[in-house]
mmCIF file of C-alpha atoms and ligand atoms in Angstrom:
data_model
loop_
_atom_site.group_PDB
_atom_site.id
_atom_site.type_symbol
_atom_site.label_atom_id
_atom_site.label_comp_id
_atom_site.label_asym_id
_atom_site.label_seq_id
_atom_site.Cartn_x
_atom_site.Cartn_y
_atom_site.Cartn_z
ATOM 1 C CA MET A 1 -12.444 31.599 -30.316
ATOM 2 C CA VAL A 2 -9.482 34.020 -30.372
ATOM 3 C CA LEU A 3 -10.169 37.162 -28.341
ATOM 4 C CA ASN A 4 -8.009 40.185 -29.190
ATOM 5 C CA ILE A 5 -8.137 42.450 -26.169
ATOM 6 C CA THR A 6 -6.322 45.729 -25.660
ATOM 7 C CA CYS A 7 -5.640 46.346 -21.974
ATOM 8 C CA ILE A 8 -5.115 49.723 -20.347
ATOM 9 C CA PRO A 9 -3.667 49.085 -16.876
ATOM 10 C CA GLY A 10 -3.505 52.867 -16.267
ATOM 11 C CA ASP A 11 -2.521 54.431 -12.942
ATOM 12 C CA GLY A 12 -2.843 53.833 -9.204
ATOM 13 C CA ILE A 13 -4.426 50.443 -8.507
ATOM 14 C CA GLY A 14 -5.110 50.011 -12.263
ATOM 15 C CA PRO A 15 -2.171 47.646 -13.015
ATOM 16 C CA GLU A 16 -2.983 45.475 -9.946
ATOM 17 C CA ILE A 17 -6.685 45.026 -10.754
ATOM 18 C CA VAL A 18 -6.160 44.528 -14.500
ATOM 19 C CA ALA A 19 -3.595 41.795 -13.744
ATOM 20 C CA GLN A 20 -6.285 39.924 -11.767
ATOM 21 C CA ALA A 21 -8.853 40.367 -14.556
ATOM 22 C CA LYS A 22 -6.367 38.947 -17.090
ATOM 23 C CA LYS A 23 -5.739 35.985 -14.789
ATOM 24 C CA VAL A 24 -9.470 35.279 -14.517
ATOM 25 C CA LEU A 25 -9.955 35.624 -18.300
ATOM 26 C CA GLU A 26 -7.111 33.130 -18.852
ATOM 27 C CA ALA A 27 -8.841 30.701 -16.487
ATOM 28 C CA VAL A 28 -12.093 31.087 -18.457
ATOM 29 C CA ALA A 29 -10.221 30.628 -21.759
ATOM 30 C CA LYS A 30 -8.621 27.433 -20.448
ATOM 31 C CA LYS A 31 -11.943 26.000 -19.294
ATOM 32 C CA TYR A 32 -13.946 26.849 -22.416
ATOM 33 C CA GLY A 33 -11.254 26.412 -25.099
ATOM 34 C CA HIS A 34 -10.594 30.035 -26.118
ATOM 35 C CA GLU A 35 -7.388 31.952 -26.716
ATOM 36 C CA MET A 36 -6.790 35.352 -25.091
ATOM 37 C CA LYS A 37 -4.454 37.753 -26.921
ATOM 38 C CA PHE A 38 -3.706 40.728 -24.684
ATOM 39 C CA THR A 39 -1.913 43.878 -25.882
ATOM 40 C CA ASP A 40 -1.206 46.588 -23.303
ATOM 41 C CA ILE A 41 -1.289 50.298 -24.101
ATOM 42 C CA LEU A 42 -0.484 53.304 -21.920
ATOM 43 C CA MET A 43 -3.048 55.905 -20.973
ATOM 44 C CA GLY A 44 -3.402 58.605 -18.346
ATOM 45 C CA GLY A 45 -0.505 59.455 -16.044
ATOM 46 C CA ALA A 46 1.536 56.437 -17.161
ATOM 47 C CA SER A 47 1.411 57.715 -20.741
ATOM 48 C CA ILE A 48 2.216 61.304 -19.688
ATOM 49 C CA ASP A 49 5.350 60.037 -17.907
ATOM 50 C CA ALA A 50 6.470 57.819 -20.820
ATOM 51 C CA CYS A 51 5.285 59.769 -23.898
ATOM 52 C CA GLY A 52 4.487 63.313 -22.702
ATOM 53 C CA GLU A 53 0.757 63.027 -23.494
ATOM 54 C CA PRO A 54 -2.173 61.138 -21.906
ATOM 55 C CA LEU A 55 -2.918 59.022 -24.998
ATOM 56 C CA THR A 56 -0.904 58.677 -28.195
ATOM 57 C CA ASP A 57 -2.311 58.114 -31.696
ATOM 58 C CA GLU A 58 -0.425 54.787 -31.812
ATOM 59 C CA ALA A 59 -2.202 53.666 -28.632
ATOM 60 C CA ILE A 60 -5.579 54.597 -30.176
ATOM 61 C CA ALA A 61 -4.688 52.635 -33.331
ATOM 62 C CA THR A 62 -3.865 49.568 -31.188
ATOM 63 C CA ALA A 63 -7.202 49.885 -29.343
ATOM 64 C CA LYS A 64 -9.109 50.238 -32.622
ATOM 65 C CA ALA A 65 -7.483 47.091 -34.002
ATOM 66 C CA ALA A 66 -8.682 44.997 -31.024
ATOM 67 C CA ASP A 67 -12.092 43.335 -30.490
ATOM 68 C CA ALA A 68 -12.550 45.102 -27.139
ATOM 69 C CA VAL A 69 -10.694 47.201 -24.568
ATOM 70 C CA LEU A 70 -10.343 46.360 -20.881
ATOM 71 C CA MET A 71 -9.287 49.234 -18.664
ATOM 72 C CA GLY A 72 -8.205 49.593 -15.031
ATOM 73 C CA SER A 73 -8.382 53.217 -14.077
ATOM 74 C CA ILE A 74 -6.452 56.403 -14.740
ATOM 75 C CA GLY A 75 -5.462 59.465 -12.763
ATOM 76 C CA GLY A 76 -3.562 60.265 -9.598
ATOM 77 C CA ASN A 77 -4.050 62.246 -6.433
ATOM 78 C CA THR A 78 -5.567 65.423 -7.852
ATOM 79 C CA SER A 79 -4.083 67.597 -5.057
ATOM 80 C CA THR A 80 -0.505 66.320 -5.000
ATOM 81 C CA SER A 81 0.283 64.679 -8.354
ATOM 82 C CA PRO A 82 2.363 66.790 -10.806
ATOM 83 C CA TRP A 83 0.003 65.579 -13.599
ATOM 84 C CA TYR A 84 -2.569 68.093 -12.296
ATOM 85 C CA LYS A 85 -0.212 71.045 -12.757
ATOM 86 C CA LEU A 86 -0.485 70.472 -16.538
ATOM 87 C CA PRO A 87 -3.127 72.256 -18.661
ATOM 88 C CA PRO A 88 -6.487 70.347 -18.696
ATOM 89 C CA GLU A 89 -5.989 68.880 -22.195
ATOM 90 C CA LYS A 90 -2.700 67.289 -21.080
ATOM 91 C CA ARG A 91 -3.970 65.754 -17.819
ATOM 92 C CA PRO A 92 -4.741 62.018 -17.377
ATOM 93 C CA GLU A 93 -8.541 62.395 -17.835
ATOM 94 C CA ALA A 94 -8.014 63.922 -21.297
ATOM 95 C CA GLY A 95 -6.903 60.443 -22.413
ATOM 96 C CA LEU A 96 -10.251 59.008 -21.395
ATOM 97 C CA LEU A 97 -12.228 61.644 -23.279
ATOM 98 C CA LYS A 98 -9.977 61.151 -26.322
ATOM 99 C CA ILE A 99 -10.407 57.375 -26.442
ATOM 100 C CA ARG A 100 -14.212 57.596 -25.946
ATOM 101 C CA LYS A 101 -14.412 60.017 -28.855
ATOM 102 C CA ALA A 102 -12.012 58.060 -31.086
ATOM 103 C CA LEU A 103 -13.938 54.835 -30.535
ATOM 104 C CA ASN A 104 -17.363 56.535 -30.824
ATOM 105 C CA LEU A 105 -18.567 55.065 -27.536
ATOM 106 C CA PHE A 106 -22.111 56.436 -27.206
ATOM 107 C CA ALA A 107 -23.734 53.907 -24.864
ATOM 108 C CA ASN A 108 -22.701 53.636 -21.221
ATOM 109 C CA LEU A 109 -23.834 50.638 -19.191
ATOM 110 C CA ARG A 110 -23.643 50.481 -15.425
ATOM 111 C CA PRO A 111 -25.120 47.501 -13.634
ATOM 112 C CA ALA A 112 -26.180 47.838 -9.992
ATOM 113 C CA TYR A 113 -26.570 44.489 -8.280
ATOM 114 C CA LEU A 114 -27.073 43.769 -4.601
ATOM 115 C CA TYR A 115 -25.196 40.667 -3.442
ATOM 116 C CA GLU A 116 -27.037 38.932 -0.625
ATOM 117 C CA GLU A 117 -23.725 38.579 1.232
ATOM 118 C CA LEU A 118 -23.071 42.344 1.060
ATOM 119 C CA ALA A 119 -26.618 43.442 1.869
ATOM 120 C CA ALA A 120 -25.430 45.006 5.143
ATOM 121 C CA ALA A 121 -23.535 47.653 3.087
ATOM 122 C CA CYS A 122 -26.785 48.695 1.337
ATOM 123 C CA PRO A 123 -27.955 52.019 2.805
ATOM 124 C CA LEU A 124 -31.646 51.188 2.186
ATOM 125 C CA LYS A 125 -33.997 49.926 4.893
ATOM 126 C CA GLU A 126 -33.937 46.147 5.271
ATOM 127 C CA GLU A 127 -37.610 45.817 4.275
ATOM 128 C CA ILE A 128 -36.581 47.256 0.861
ATOM 129 C CA SER A 129 -33.142 45.666 0.437
ATOM 130 C CA LYS A 130 -34.321 42.158 1.337
ATOM 131 C CA ALA A 131 -36.008 41.903 -2.101
ATOM 132 C CA GLY A 132 -32.539 42.438 -3.675
ATOM 133 C CA PHE A 133 -32.078 44.220 -7.009
ATOM 134 C CA ASP A 134 -30.346 43.642 -10.303
ATOM 135 C CA MET A 135 -30.577 46.541 -12.735
ATOM 136 C CA LEU A 136 -28.554 48.092 -15.494
ATOM 137 C CA ILE A 137 -28.514 51.798 -16.301
ATOM 138 C CA MET A 138 -28.066 52.431 -20.021
ATOM 139 C CA ARG A 139 -27.005 56.058 -20.455
ATOM 140 C CA GLU A 140 -26.591 57.961 -23.727
ATOM 141 C CA LEU A 141 -23.045 59.292 -23.538
ATOM 142 C CA THR A 142 -22.317 61.651 -26.439
ATOM 143 C CA GLY A 143 -25.395 63.900 -26.839
ATOM 144 C CA GLY A 144 -27.792 66.043 -24.835
ATOM 145 C CA LEU A 145 -27.028 68.899 -22.486
ATOM 146 C CA TYR A 146 -23.336 68.088 -21.955
ATOM 147 C CA PHE A 147 -22.563 68.359 -25.678
ATOM 148 C CA GLY A 148 -24.981 71.150 -26.700
ATOM 149 C CA GLU A 149 -23.972 74.711 -27.511
ATOM 150 C CA ARG A 150 -23.372 76.831 -24.434
ATOM 151 C CA LYS A 151 -22.510 80.437 -23.727
ATOM 152 C CA THR A 152 -22.694 83.151 -21.121
ATOM 153 C CA ILE A 153 -23.917 86.561 -22.285
ATOM 154 C CA GLU A 154 -24.712 89.864 -20.655
ATOM 155 C CA GLU A 155 -28.350 90.931 -20.812
ATOM 156 C CA ASN A 156 -30.067 93.804 -19.044
ATOM 157 C CA GLY A 157 -26.972 94.432 -16.963
ATOM 158 C CA GLU A 158 -26.556 90.895 -15.650
ATOM 159 C CA LEU A 159 -24.919 87.682 -16.796
ATOM 160 C CA LYS A 160 -27.074 85.008 -18.393
ATOM 161 C CA ALA A 161 -25.875 81.456 -19.057
ATOM 162 C CA ILE A 162 -27.356 79.280 -21.799
ATOM 163 C CA ASP A 163 -26.944 75.516 -22.235
ATOM 164 C CA THR A 164 -28.752 73.689 -25.019
ATOM 165 C CA LEU A 165 -30.170 70.179 -24.969
ATOM 166 C CA THR A 166 -30.586 68.584 -28.376
ATOM 167 C CA TYR A 167 -31.224 65.014 -29.471
ATOM 168 C CA SER A 168 -31.824 63.761 -33.000
ATOM 169 C CA GLU A 169 -34.002 60.741 -33.798
ATOM 170 C CA SER A 170 -30.953 58.786 -34.973
ATOM 171 C CA GLU A 171 -29.076 59.431 -31.713
ATOM 172 C CA ILE A 172 -32.071 58.218 -29.704
ATOM 173 C CA ARG A 173 -32.757 55.257 -31.982
ATOM 174 C CA ARG A 174 -29.227 53.811 -31.770
ATOM 175 C CA ILE A 175 -29.142 53.901 -27.947
ATOM 176 C CA ALA A 176 -32.702 52.542 -27.733
ATOM 177 C CA ILE A 177 -31.722 49.612 -29.967
ATOM 178 C CA LYS A 178 -28.778 48.892 -27.642
ATOM 179 C CA GLY A 179 -31.130 49.052 -24.647
ATOM 180 C CA PHE A 180 -33.603 46.574 -26.104
ATOM 181 C CA GLU A 181 -30.841 44.243 -27.327
ATOM 182 C CA ILE A 182 -29.318 44.173 -23.845
ATOM 183 C CA ALA A 183 -32.727 43.702 -22.187
ATOM 184 C CA ARG A 184 -33.070 40.563 -24.346
ATOM 185 C CA LYS A 185 -29.988 39.170 -22.598
ATOM 186 C CA ARG A 186 -31.530 39.989 -19.194
ATOM 187 C CA ARG A 187 -35.104 39.952 -17.823
ATOM 188 C CA LYS A 188 -36.599 41.593 -20.942
ATOM 189 C CA LYS A 189 -37.886 44.802 -19.412
ATOM 190 C CA VAL A 190 -36.954 48.364 -20.413
ATOM 191 C CA THR A 191 -37.866 51.401 -18.310
ATOM 192 C CA SER A 192 -37.294 54.460 -20.463
ATOM 193 C CA VAL A 193 -36.728 57.548 -18.318
ATOM 194 C CA ASP A 194 -37.434 61.088 -19.543
ATOM 195 C CA LYS A 195 -39.145 64.350 -18.631
ATOM 196 C CA ALA A 196 -41.756 64.215 -21.411
ATOM 197 C CA ASN A 197 -44.217 66.369 -19.443
ATOM 198 C CA VAL A 198 -41.840 69.334 -19.896
ATOM 199 C CA LEU A 199 -39.089 68.801 -22.501
ATOM 200 C CA ASP A 200 -39.428 68.499 -26.282
ATOM 201 C CA SER A 201 -36.260 66.392 -26.411
ATOM 202 C CA SER A 202 -37.944 63.971 -23.987
ATOM 203 C CA ARG A 203 -41.115 63.813 -26.110
ATOM 204 C CA LEU A 204 -38.986 62.868 -29.138
ATOM 205 C CA TRP A 205 -37.127 60.392 -26.903
ATOM 206 C CA ARG A 206 -40.396 58.714 -25.855
ATOM 207 C CA LYS A 207 -41.797 58.603 -29.427
ATOM 208 C CA THR A 208 -38.562 57.095 -30.810
ATOM 209 C CA VAL A 209 -38.262 54.553 -27.997
ATOM 210 C CA ASN A 210 -41.853 53.437 -28.724
ATOM 211 C CA GLU A 211 -40.991 53.002 -32.409
ATOM 212 C CA VAL A 212 -37.935 50.871 -31.558
ATOM 213 C CA ALA A 213 -39.984 48.900 -28.996
ATOM 214 C CA ALA A 214 -42.283 47.726 -31.819
ATOM 215 C CA ASP A 215 -39.336 45.688 -33.173
ATOM 216 C CA TYR A 216 -38.888 43.949 -29.797
ATOM 217 C CA PRO A 217 -42.301 42.452 -28.943
ATOM 218 C CA ASP A 218 -40.623 40.058 -26.488
ATOM 219 C CA VAL A 219 -39.322 42.988 -24.378
ATOM 220 C CA SER A 220 -41.766 44.978 -22.240
ATOM 221 C CA VAL A 221 -41.396 48.754 -22.165
ATOM 222 C CA GLU A 222 -42.591 51.362 -19.695
ATOM 223 C CA HIS A 223 -41.968 55.091 -19.476
ATOM 224 C CA MET A 224 -41.132 56.866 -16.246
ATOM 225 C CA LEU A 225 -40.497 60.518 -15.464
ATOM 226 C CA VAL A 226 -36.983 61.127 -14.154
ATOM 227 C CA ASP A 227 -38.117 62.599 -10.817
ATOM 228 C CA ASN A 228 -40.260 59.541 -10.162
ATOM 229 C CA CYS A 229 -37.373 57.247 -11.191
ATOM 230 C CA ALA A 230 -35.053 58.941 -8.659
ATOM 231 C CA MET A 231 -37.643 58.140 -5.966
ATOM 232 C CA GLN A 232 -38.341 54.603 -7.156
ATOM 233 C CA LEU A 233 -34.624 53.740 -7.049
ATOM 234 C CA VAL A 234 -34.641 54.083 -3.273
ATOM 235 C CA LYS A 235 -38.253 52.956 -2.714
ATOM 236 C CA ASP A 236 -38.454 49.824 -4.846
ATOM 237 C CA PRO A 237 -35.230 49.151 -6.822
ATOM 238 C CA ALA A 238 -36.256 45.521 -7.445
ATOM 239 C CA GLN A 239 -38.763 46.681 -10.093
ATOM 240 C CA PHE A 240 -36.010 47.691 -12.550
ATOM 241 C CA ASP A 241 -34.218 45.645 -15.200
ATOM 242 C CA VAL A 242 -32.806 47.992 -17.902
ATOM 243 C CA ILE A 243 -33.188 51.741 -17.302
ATOM 244 C CA LEU A 244 -32.722 53.541 -20.629
ATOM 245 C CA THR A 245 -32.079 57.257 -20.442
ATOM 246 C CA GLU A 246 -30.366 60.333 -21.872
ATOM 247 C CA ASN A 247 -26.990 61.725 -20.871
ATOM 248 C CA MET A 248 -27.625 64.004 -17.873
ATOM 249 C CA PHE A 249 -30.443 61.952 -16.335
ATOM 250 C CA GLY A 250 -28.228 58.859 -16.729
ATOM 251 C CA ASP A 251 -25.264 60.584 -15.101
ATOM 252 C CA ILE A 252 -27.311 61.302 -11.977
ATOM 253 C CA LEU A 253 -29.358 58.090 -11.835
ATOM 254 C CA SER A 254 -26.359 55.799 -12.401
ATOM 255 C CA ASP A 255 -24.546 57.343 -9.419
ATOM 256 C CA GLU A 256 -27.689 56.983 -7.312
ATOM 257 C CA ALA A 257 -28.055 53.326 -8.355
ATOM 258 C CA SER A 258 -24.371 52.681 -7.538
ATOM 259 C CA MET A 259 -24.731 54.206 -4.102
ATOM 260 C CA VAL A 260 -27.661 51.996 -3.134
ATOM 261 C CA THR A 261 -25.427 48.922 -3.580
ATOM 262 C CA GLY A 262 -23.007 50.432 -1.025
ATOM 263 C CA SER A 263 -19.930 48.680 -2.513
ATOM 264 C CA ILE A 264 -17.843 50.770 -4.943
ATOM 265 C CA GLY A 265 -15.231 48.029 -5.426
ATOM 266 C CA MET A 266 -17.882 45.721 -6.928
ATOM 267 C CA LEU A 267 -19.322 47.945 -9.677
ATOM 268 C CA SER A 268 -18.493 47.304 -13.323
ATOM 269 C CA SER A 269 -19.233 49.407 -16.397
ATOM 270 C CA ALA A 270 -19.053 49.335 -20.180
ATOM 271 C CA SER A 271 -19.121 51.890 -22.975
ATOM 272 C CA LEU A 272 -20.192 50.591 -26.381
ATOM 273 C CA ASN A 273 -20.316 51.835 -29.977
ATOM 274 C CA ASP A 274 -22.748 50.652 -32.663
ATOM 275 C CA SER A 275 -20.776 47.505 -33.420
ATOM 276 C CA LYS A 276 -19.908 44.866 -30.828
ATOM 277 C CA PHE A 277 -16.859 46.875 -29.759
ATOM 278 C CA GLY A 278 -16.723 48.199 -26.211
ATOM 279 C CA LEU A 279 -14.484 49.652 -23.516
ATOM 280 C CA TYR A 280 -14.940 47.921 -20.157
ATOM 281 C CA GLU A 281 -13.807 49.412 -16.853
ATOM 282 C CA PRO A 282 -14.698 49.483 -13.155
ATOM 283 C CA SER A 283 -16.935 52.363 -12.018
ATOM 284 C CA HIS A 284 -14.397 53.432 -9.400
ATOM 285 C CA GLY A 285 -11.257 55.521 -9.871
ATOM 286 C CA SER A 286 -7.548 54.722 -9.546
ATOM 287 C CA ALA A 287 -7.566 54.846 -5.710
ATOM 288 C CA PRO A 288 -4.026 56.310 -5.413
ATOM 289 C CA ASP A 289 -4.376 56.138 -1.603
ATOM 290 C CA ILE A 290 -4.096 52.329 -1.673
ATOM 291 C CA ALA A 291 -2.028 51.786 -4.849
ATOM 292 C CA GLY A 292 0.831 49.277 -4.809
ATOM 293 C CA GLN A 293 -0.249 47.588 -1.555
ATOM 294 C CA ASP A 294 -2.075 44.577 -3.035
ATOM 295 C CA ILE A 295 -5.218 45.447 -1.058
ATOM 296 C CA ALA A 296 -7.534 46.832 -3.812
ATOM 297 C CA ASN A 297 -10.726 44.986 -4.666
ATOM 298 C CA PRO A 298 -10.315 43.614 -8.219
ATOM 299 C CA ILE A 299 -13.944 42.400 -8.519
ATOM 300 C CA ALA A 300 -15.358 45.486 -10.322
ATOM 301 C CA THR A 301 -12.718 45.039 -13.046
ATOM 302 C CA ILE A 302 -13.275 41.273 -13.188
ATOM 303 C CA LEU A 303 -17.053 41.817 -13.534
ATOM 304 C CA SER A 304 -16.281 44.357 -16.292
ATOM 305 C CA ALA A 305 -14.340 41.574 -18.043
ATOM 306 C CA ALA A 306 -17.466 39.378 -17.698
ATOM 307 C CA MET A 307 -19.515 42.144 -19.340
ATOM 308 C CA MET A 308 -16.943 42.205 -22.144
ATOM 309 C CA LEU A 309 -17.405 38.466 -22.750
ATOM 310 C CA ARG A 310 -21.199 38.889 -22.773
ATOM 311 C CA TYR A 311 -21.593 42.022 -24.874
ATOM 312 C CA SER A 312 -18.572 42.118 -27.209
ATOM 313 C CA PHE A 313 -18.125 38.361 -27.743
ATOM 314 C CA ASP A 314 -21.610 36.916 -27.012
ATOM 315 C CA LEU A 315 -19.931 34.428 -24.654
ATOM 316 C CA ASP A 316 -22.803 34.328 -22.148
ATOM 317 C CA LYS A 317 -21.843 30.994 -20.565
ATOM 318 C CA GLU A 318 -18.309 32.232 -19.901
ATOM 319 C CA ALA A 319 -19.610 35.514 -18.433
ATOM 320 C CA ASP A 320 -22.013 33.537 -16.220
ATOM 321 C CA ALA A 321 -19.037 31.478 -14.958
ATOM 322 C CA ILE A 322 -17.216 34.619 -13.780
ATOM 323 C CA GLU A 323 -20.329 36.031 -12.107
ATOM 324 C CA ALA A 324 -21.013 32.693 -10.403
ATOM 325 C CA ALA A 325 -17.397 32.555 -9.156
ATOM 326 C CA VAL A 326 -17.810 36.035 -7.625
ATOM 327 C CA ARG A 327 -21.004 34.969 -5.820
ATOM 328 C CA GLN A 328 -19.308 31.776 -4.610
ATOM 329 C CA VAL A 329 -16.209 33.541 -3.294
ATOM 330 C CA LEU A 330 -18.454 35.909 -1.308
ATOM 331 C CA LYS A 331 -20.506 32.947 -0.012
ATOM 332 C CA ASP A 332 -17.248 31.294 1.060
ATOM 333 C CA GLY A 333 -16.573 34.335 3.234
ATOM 334 C CA TYR A 334 -13.611 35.969 1.416
ATOM 335 C CA ARG A 335 -13.484 39.768 1.373
ATOM 336 C CA THR A 336 -11.019 42.485 0.370
ATOM 337 C CA GLY A 337 -10.638 45.295 2.915
ATOM 338 C CA ASP A 338 -13.263 47.602 1.354
ATOM 339 C CA ILE A 339 -16.078 45.032 1.793
ATOM 340 C CA TYR A 340 -14.731 43.320 4.912
ATOM 341 C CA SER A 341 -16.979 42.702 7.903
ATOM 342 C CA GLU A 342 -16.329 40.827 11.142
ATOM 343 C CA GLY A 343 -16.117 37.050 10.872
ATOM 344 C CA MET A 344 -15.049 37.080 7.212
ATOM 345 C CA THR A 345 -11.593 36.169 5.832
ATOM 346 C CA LYS A 346 -9.700 39.242 4.678
ATOM 347 C CA VAL A 347 -7.650 38.715 1.506
ATOM 348 C CA GLY A 348 -5.549 40.922 -0.790
ATOM 349 C CA CYS A 349 -6.032 41.796 -4.442
ATOM 350 C CA SER A 350 -4.002 38.956 -6.012
ATOM 351 C CA LYS A 351 -5.355 36.362 -3.562
ATOM 352 C CA MET A 352 -8.901 37.386 -4.547
ATOM 353 C CA GLY A 353 -7.911 36.820 -8.199
ATOM 354 C CA ASP A 354 -6.557 33.342 -7.320
ATOM 355 C CA LEU A 355 -9.710 32.405 -5.381
ATOM 356 C CA LEU A 356 -11.888 33.375 -8.351
ATOM 357 C CA CYS A 357 -9.710 31.369 -10.766
ATOM 358 C CA GLU A 358 -10.020 28.300 -8.513
ATOM 359 C CA ARG A 359 -13.828 28.592 -8.593
ATOM 360 C CA ILE A 360 -13.898 28.941 -12.382
HETATM 361 P P1 NAD B 1 -11.626 56.541 -6.267
HETATM 362 O O1 NAD B 1 -12.791 55.750 -6.774
HETATM 363 O O2 NAD B 1 -10.323 56.255 -6.905
HETATM 364 O O3 NAD B 1 -11.476 56.307 -4.682
HETATM 365 C C1 NAD B 1 -12.481 56.640 -3.747
HETATM 366 C C2 NAD B 1 -12.285 55.777 -2.475
HETATM 367 O O4 NAD B 1 -12.681 54.436 -2.772
HETATM 368 C C3 NAD B 1 -10.830 55.717 -2.022
HETATM 369 O O5 NAD B 1 -10.802 55.663 -0.622
HETATM 370 C C4 NAD B 1 -10.325 54.403 -2.588
HETATM 371 O O6 NAD B 1 -9.294 53.815 -1.823
HETATM 372 C C5 NAD B 1 -11.588 53.550 -2.559
HETATM 373 N N1 NAD B 1 -11.596 52.566 -3.676
HETATM 374 C C6 NAD B 1 -11.846 52.815 -4.977
HETATM 375 N N2 NAD B 1 -11.741 51.699 -5.692
HETATM 376 C C7 NAD B 1 -11.418 50.720 -4.829
HETATM 377 C C8 NAD B 1 -11.149 49.329 -4.976
HETATM 378 N N3 NAD B 1 -11.215 48.708 -6.160
HETATM 379 N N4 NAD B 1 -10.837 48.627 -3.877
HETATM 380 C C9 NAD B 1 -10.781 49.210 -2.667
HETATM 381 N N5 NAD B 1 -11.027 50.518 -2.460
HETATM 382 C C10 NAD B 1 -11.335 51.263 -3.540
HETATM 383 O O7 NAD B 1 -12.012 58.079 -6.423
HETATM 384 P P2 NAD B 1 -11.122 59.384 -6.209
HETATM 385 O O8 NAD B 1 -10.226 59.202 -5.017
HETATM 386 O O9 NAD B 1 -12.078 60.499 -6.246
HETATM 387 O O10 NAD B 1 -10.228 59.490 -7.516
HETATM 388 C C11 NAD B 1 -8.878 59.038 -7.608
HETATM 389 C C12 NAD B 1 -8.396 59.228 -9.031
HETATM 390 O O11 NAD B 1 -9.161 58.399 -9.903
HETATM 391 C C13 NAD B 1 -8.551 60.657 -9.544
HETATM 392 O O12 NAD B 1 -7.414 60.999 -10.301
HETATM 393 C C14 NAD B 1 -9.780 60.583 -10.432
HETATM 394 O O13 NAD B 1 -9.781 61.568 -11.438
HETATM 395 C C15 NAD B 1 -9.600 59.190 -11.005
HETATM 396 N N6 NAD B 1 -10.836 58.577 -11.559
HETATM 397 C C16 NAD B 1 -10.693 57.887 -12.709
HETATM 398 C C17 NAD B 1 -11.788 57.262 -13.270
HETATM 399 C C18 NAD B 1 -11.595 56.494 -14.550
HETATM 400 O O14 NAD B 1 -10.477 56.134 -14.872
HETATM 401 N N7 NAD B 1 -12.651 56.184 -15.276
HETATM 402 C C19 NAD B 1 -13.028 57.310 -12.630
HETATM 403 C C20 NAD B 1 -13.131 58.026 -11.415
HETATM 404 C C21 NAD B 1 -12.023 58.655 -10.878
#
């Protein structure tokens, strides 16, 4: 298979971690008989410096022509970088919003997985963490409260702010379908999270999810109120497989789920549209404090590349090979600085990439 991938190295540690992900993808291609065709585009600060804007129309056209996009991270030090003296629509982050919109990426996926070898970094009590967990938060990304009409008015001599939360059946249906499809590739369980005891939008969410569920009899579905879900994530995270939820609830719950793993350099993410196309990136930022030193952890980006193989190309075996290599490298005692603990072997970013390639 020929895989056309647009890469966005971006800023800070972005170019270093994307280089390792490309190396690992090449190793997978060699082993399984595929061909990787990478095309780099500029985004964020790198694009501001070269083209005067955070993302050009030509760069968007290149991304659209690919099968998938693999991104490092964008942005600089928000206190000291000259990029942050520009108006908001010209800053690095504007590129990210522009590409998400241009590619119609409405489904955000963030896995939270506890590696046995990194269990000590998990902030939960050992009696909870010893069961491990492996969940994926599927968050609706382009609707709900963050995109509803908003205004601030004056009423009875004081200011009053109004935000609106709307969801249509079609918006809920398309994300629910994604959730059930992805659950089929995992442990076949969907927990749909809402606030149906209070919100109309949540009642429509629950009704629509139930309708979609009827088409997936092999996937079990349960409904959970968001406040209970926030508690369950720290009480019994092992119960979850796919958590399907709307934009704001997903924003909060996905950060909570990330934090319980305790290892930011290990967390991948994906944003998908209604075809197989997706943008894959680590959950962390561009870490300008450690850029250019070959010490960043490339694993979140490499696991994002594994998600790309699984969800955009249906190459499950190849994705499994990357994930197995990550587990093996941890078992063998290799750690980048961010996940280092006494007795382990500390390695840099490119060495970690090499070790993973060897295991593939
Ligand atoms: P950050 O995630 O970049 O860094 C937070 C801390 O984690 C830092 O100490 C950093 O060194 C460390 N860290 C992060 N990733 C690491 C890795 N792979 N290996 C080792 N250590 C790692 O968050 P921040 O400092 O708040 O943001 C820095 C820049 O990144 C800002 O410009 C921000 O806007 C941007 N950002 C971009 C994205 C994105 O591109 N999607 C996401 C978040 C933040």
